[in-house]
C-alpha cells in the first residue's frame, strides 16, 4: 500500500462525501437538501462540517458569487481503503481473515452476500493459480 495518507471520516462526513462523489460538486445547501430526509440536520451543521473537511484536506471549494461550491479531493476508493485498513487494525489486530470470519460466523451476511463473497474468493484463488 503506497498511499500513506489516512482518510478517516465520521459517519456524517462520509455521508457528505457520498453526495459530493455522486454530484462531483455541490454547495452546502445542495448537500443539506440531499441529506435532509436521512439526517434532519440544520444547514449550518452541514456548512460547518464542510469547513472542517476542507481543513482536513478531503474537500476544496471554489467561489461563485457568494456561494461556495465544494468538490471532493479524495476518491471514494481511497477513503474506503483507509477506513477498512483502520477497522481491521483496531478491531482485528491487522488480520483481515478475522474480519471475514466475523462476518461469516456472526451471520452478518445474507445468502446473496455470502454467494458473492464466495465467488470473489474463488476468483481470487483462481487468479493466484495462473
PDB file of C-alpha atoms in Angstrom:
ATOM      1  CA  UNK A   1       0.000   0.000   0.000  1.00  0.00           C
ATOM      2  CA  UNK A   2       1.749   3.113  -1.219  1.00  0.00           C
ATOM      3  CA  UNK A   3      -0.784   5.690  -0.078  1.00  0.00           C
ATOM      4  CA  UNK A   4       0.156   6.525   3.493  1.00  0.00           C
ATOM      5  CA  UNK A   5      -2.483   9.245   3.868  1.00  0.00           C
ATOM      6  CA  UNK A   6      -5.226   8.478   6.314  1.00  0.00           C
ATOM      7  CA  UNK A   7      -8.742   9.433   5.331  1.00  0.00           C
ATOM      8  CA  UNK A   8     -10.715   8.656   8.452  1.00  0.00           C
ATOM      9  CA  UNK A   9     -14.181  10.153   8.211  1.00  0.00           C
ATOM     10  CA  UNK A  10     -17.003  10.167  10.693  1.00  0.00           C
ATOM     11  CA  UNK A  11     -20.460   8.998   9.701  1.00  0.00           C
ATOM     12  CA  UNK A  12     -21.732  12.479   8.745  1.00  0.00           C
ATOM     13  CA  UNK A  13     -18.522  13.300   6.880  1.00  0.00           C
ATOM     14  CA  UNK A  14     -18.808  10.076   4.885  1.00  0.00           C
ATOM     15  CA  UNK A  15     -22.454  10.881   4.052  1.00  0.00           C
ATOM     16  CA  UNK A  16     -21.399  14.339   2.832  1.00  0.00           C
ATOM     17  CA  UNK A  17     -18.625  12.800   0.744  1.00  0.00           C
ATOM     18  CA  UNK A  18     -21.106  10.372  -0.846  1.00  0.00           C
ATOM     19  CA  UNK A  19     -23.136  13.361  -2.039  1.00  0.00           C
ATOM     20  CA  UNK A  20     -20.025  15.075  -3.411  1.00  0.00           C
ATOM     21  CA  UNK A  21     -18.756  11.898  -5.112  1.00  0.00           C
ATOM     22  CA  UNK A  22     -22.145  11.421  -6.751  1.00  0.00           C
ATOM     23  CA  UNK A  23     -22.562  15.030  -7.873  1.00  0.00           C
ATOM     24  CA  UNK A  24     -18.871  15.879  -8.354  1.00  0.00           C
ATOM     25  CA  UNK A  25     -19.521  19.253  -6.701  1.00  0.00           C
ATOM     26  CA  UNK A  26     -22.240  20.895  -4.629  1.00  0.00           C
ATOM     27  CA  UNK A  27     -22.999  23.850  -2.398  1.00  0.00           C
ATOM     28  CA  UNK A  28     -23.606  23.385   1.319  1.00  0.00           C
ATOM     29  CA  UNK A  29     -27.323  23.973   0.632  1.00  0.00           C
ATOM     30  CA  UNK A  30     -27.374  21.238  -2.003  1.00  0.00           C
ATOM     31  CA  UNK A  31     -25.614  18.802   0.337  1.00  0.00           C
ATOM     32  CA  UNK A  32     -28.072  19.735   3.087  1.00  0.00           C
ATOM     33  CA  UNK A  33     -31.046  19.115   0.786  1.00  0.00           C
ATOM     34  CA  UNK A  34     -29.627  15.737  -0.279  1.00  0.00           C
ATOM     35  CA  UNK A  35     -29.176  14.625   3.343  1.00  0.00           C
ATOM     36  CA  UNK A  36     -32.226  16.284   4.913  1.00  0.00           C
ATOM     37  CA  UNK A  37     -34.532  13.247   4.874  1.00  0.00           C
ATOM     38  CA  UNK A  38     -31.771  10.928   6.087  1.00  0.00           C
ATOM     39  CA  UNK A  39     -30.203  13.231   8.682  1.00  0.00           C
ATOM     40  CA  UNK A  40     -32.563  16.075   9.522  1.00  0.00           C
ATOM     41  CA  UNK A  41     -29.663  18.400  10.363  1.00  0.00           C
ATOM     42  CA  UNK A  42     -29.554  22.185  10.237  1.00  0.00           C
ATOM     43  CA  UNK A  43     -27.944  23.787   7.172  1.00  0.00           C
ATOM     44  CA  UNK A  44     -25.344  25.396   9.452  1.00  0.00           C
ATOM     45  CA  UNK A  45     -24.254  21.935  10.637  1.00  0.00           C
ATOM     46  CA  UNK A  46     -23.516  20.881   7.057  1.00  0.00           C
ATOM     47  CA  UNK A  47     -21.694  24.150   6.314  1.00  0.00           C
ATOM     48  CA  UNK A  48     -19.579  23.806   9.460  1.00  0.00           C
ATOM     49  CA  UNK A  49     -18.743  20.189   8.650  1.00  0.00           C
ATOM     50  CA  UNK A  50     -17.707  21.123   5.101  1.00  0.00           C
ATOM     51  CA  UNK A  51     -15.322  23.754   6.529  1.00  0.00           C
ATOM     52  CA  UNK A  52     -13.814  21.132   8.871  1.00  0.00           C
ATOM     53  CA  UNK A  53     -13.483  18.690   5.988  1.00  0.00           C
ATOM     54  CA  UNK A  54     -11.734  21.359   3.929  1.00  0.00           C
ATOM     55  CA  UNK A  55      -9.264  21.938   6.765  1.00  0.00           C
ATOM     56  CA  UNK A  56      -8.728  18.173   6.864  1.00  0.00           C
ATOM     57  CA  UNK A  57      -7.883  18.238   3.141  1.00  0.00           C
ATOM     58  CA  UNK A  58     -10.652  15.979   1.837  1.00  0.00           C
ATOM     59  CA  UNK A  59     -12.713  18.693   0.106  1.00  0.00           C
ATOM     60  CA  UNK A  60     -11.984  22.020  -1.542  1.00  0.00           C
ATOM     61  CA  UNK A  61     -14.206  24.847  -2.689  1.00  0.00           C
ATOM     62  CA  UNK A  62     -14.417  27.474  -5.370  1.00  0.00           C
ATOM     63  CA  UNK A  63     -16.374  30.679  -5.027  1.00  0.00           C
ATOM     64  CA  UNK A  64     -19.167  31.576  -7.406  1.00  0.00           C
ATOM     65  CA  UNK A  65     -20.630  34.898  -6.369  1.00  0.00           C
ATOM     66  CA  UNK A  66     -21.440  34.473  -2.692  1.00  0.00           C
ATOM     67  CA  UNK A  67     -21.676  30.687  -2.913  1.00  0.00           C
ATOM     68  CA  UNK A  68     -19.005  28.161  -2.010  1.00  0.00           C
ATOM     69  CA  UNK A  69     -19.095  25.155  -4.314  1.00  0.00           C
ATOM     70  CA  UNK A  70     -17.402  22.141  -2.762  1.00  0.00           C
ATOM     71  CA  UNK A  71     -15.748  19.223  -4.512  1.00  0.00           C
ATOM     72  CA  UNK A  72     -14.057  16.086  -3.184  1.00  0.00           C
ATOM     73  CA  UNK A  73     -10.266  15.945  -3.170  1.00  0.00           C
ATOM     74  CA  UNK A  74     -10.125  12.222  -2.393  1.00  0.00           C
ATOM     75  CA  UNK A  75     -11.676   9.308  -4.193  1.00  0.00           C
ATOM     76  CA  UNK A  76     -14.188   7.020  -2.550  1.00  0.00           C
ATOM     77  CA  UNK A  77     -11.849   4.075  -3.146  1.00  0.00           C
ATOM     78  CA  UNK A  78      -9.064   5.795  -1.142  1.00  0.00           C
ATOM     79  CA  UNK A  79     -11.362   6.559   1.774  1.00  0.00           C
ATOM     80  CA  UNK A  80     -12.809   3.053   1.894  1.00  0.00           C
ATOM     81  CA  UNK A  81      -9.345   1.512   1.749  1.00  0.00           C
ATOM     82  CA  UNK A  82      -8.089   3.710   4.575  1.00  0.00           C
ATOM     83  CA  UNK A  83     -11.157   3.192   6.767  1.00  0.00           C
ATOM     84  CA  UNK A  84     -11.211  -0.581   6.240  1.00  0.00           C
ATOM     85  CA  UNK A  85      -7.484  -0.772   6.991  1.00  0.00           C
ATOM     86  CA  UNK A  86      -8.127   1.152  10.227  1.00  0.00           C
ATOM     87  CA  UNK A  87     -11.081  -1.092  11.124  1.00  0.00           C
ATOM     88  CA  UNK A  88      -9.051  -4.261  10.556  1.00  0.00           C
ATOM     89  CA  UNK A  89      -6.146  -2.819  12.534  1.00  0.00           C
ATOM     90  CA  UNK A  90      -8.216  -1.654  15.524  1.00  0.00           C
ATOM     91  CA  UNK A  91     -10.756  -4.457  15.800  1.00  0.00           C
ATOM     92  CA  UNK A  92      -8.924  -7.460  14.354  1.00  0.00           C
ATOM     93  CA  UNK A  93      -5.254  -6.707  15.138  1.00  0.00           C
ATOM     94  CA  UNK A  94      -4.481  -6.343  11.434  1.00  0.00           C
ATOM     95  CA  UNK A  95      -5.900  -9.750  10.486  1.00  0.00           C
ATOM     96  CA  UNK A  96      -8.262  -9.314   7.515  1.00  0.00           C
ATOM     97  CA  UNK A  97      -9.139 -13.022   7.686  1.00  0.00           C
ATOM     98  CA  UNK A  98     -10.521 -12.407  11.180  1.00  0.00           C
ATOM     99  CA  UNK A  99     -12.818  -9.735   9.719  1.00  0.00           C
ATOM    100  CA  UNK A 100     -14.163 -12.154   7.094  1.00  0.00           C
ATOM    101  CA  UNK A 101     -14.508 -14.836   9.766  1.00  0.00           C
ATOM    102  CA  UNK A 102     -16.513 -12.420  11.897  1.00  0.00           C
ATOM    103  CA  UNK A 103     -18.833 -11.585   9.005  1.00  0.00           C
ATOM    104  CA  UNK A 104     -19.425 -15.284   8.341  1.00  0.00           C
ATOM    105  CA  UNK A 105     -19.720 -16.621  11.899  1.00  0.00           C
ATOM    106  CA  UNK A 106     -21.806 -13.747  13.220  1.00  0.00           C
ATOM    107  CA  UNK A 107     -24.297 -14.165  10.345  1.00  0.00           C
ATOM    108  CA  UNK A 108     -23.598 -10.620   9.128  1.00  0.00           C
ATOM    109  CA  UNK A 109     -24.035 -11.758   5.508  1.00  0.00           C
ATOM    110  CA  UNK A 110     -27.304 -12.731   3.885  1.00  0.00           C
ATOM    111  CA  UNK A 111     -27.338 -15.599   1.372  1.00  0.00           C
ATOM    112  CA  UNK A 112     -26.780 -13.344  -1.656  1.00  0.00           C
ATOM    113  CA  UNK A 113     -23.837 -11.577   0.002  1.00  0.00           C
ATOM    114  CA  UNK A 114     -22.385 -14.941   1.072  1.00  0.00           C
ATOM    115  CA  UNK A 115     -22.568 -16.250  -2.512  1.00  0.00           C
ATOM    116  CA  UNK A 116     -20.913 -13.062  -3.866  1.00  0.00           C
ATOM    117  CA  UNK A 117     -18.140 -13.333  -1.283  1.00  0.00           C
ATOM    118  CA  UNK A 118     -17.615 -16.994  -2.102  1.00  0.00           C
ATOM    119  CA  UNK A 119     -17.379 -16.158  -5.828  1.00  0.00           C
ATOM    120  CA  UNK A 120     -14.879 -13.348  -5.162  1.00  0.00           C
ATOM    121  CA  UNK A 121     -12.727 -15.639  -3.040  1.00  0.00           C
ATOM    122  CA  UNK A 122     -12.818 -18.307  -5.729  1.00  0.00           C
ATOM    123  CA  UNK A 123     -11.927 -15.768  -8.409  1.00  0.00           C
ATOM    124  CA  UNK A 124      -9.007 -14.523  -6.316  1.00  0.00           C
ATOM    125  CA  UNK A 125      -7.795 -18.082  -5.762  1.00  0.00           C
ATOM    126  CA  UNK A 126      -8.109 -18.872  -9.495  1.00  0.00           C
ATOM    127  CA  UNK A 127      -6.094 -15.749 -10.411  1.00  0.00           C
ATOM    128  CA  UNK A 128      -3.410 -16.741  -7.904  1.00  0.00           C
ATOM    129  CA  UNK A 129      -3.005 -20.126  -9.595  1.00  0.00           C
ATOM    130  CA  UNK A 130      -2.488 -18.768 -13.122  1.00  0.00           C
TER     131      UNK A 130
END
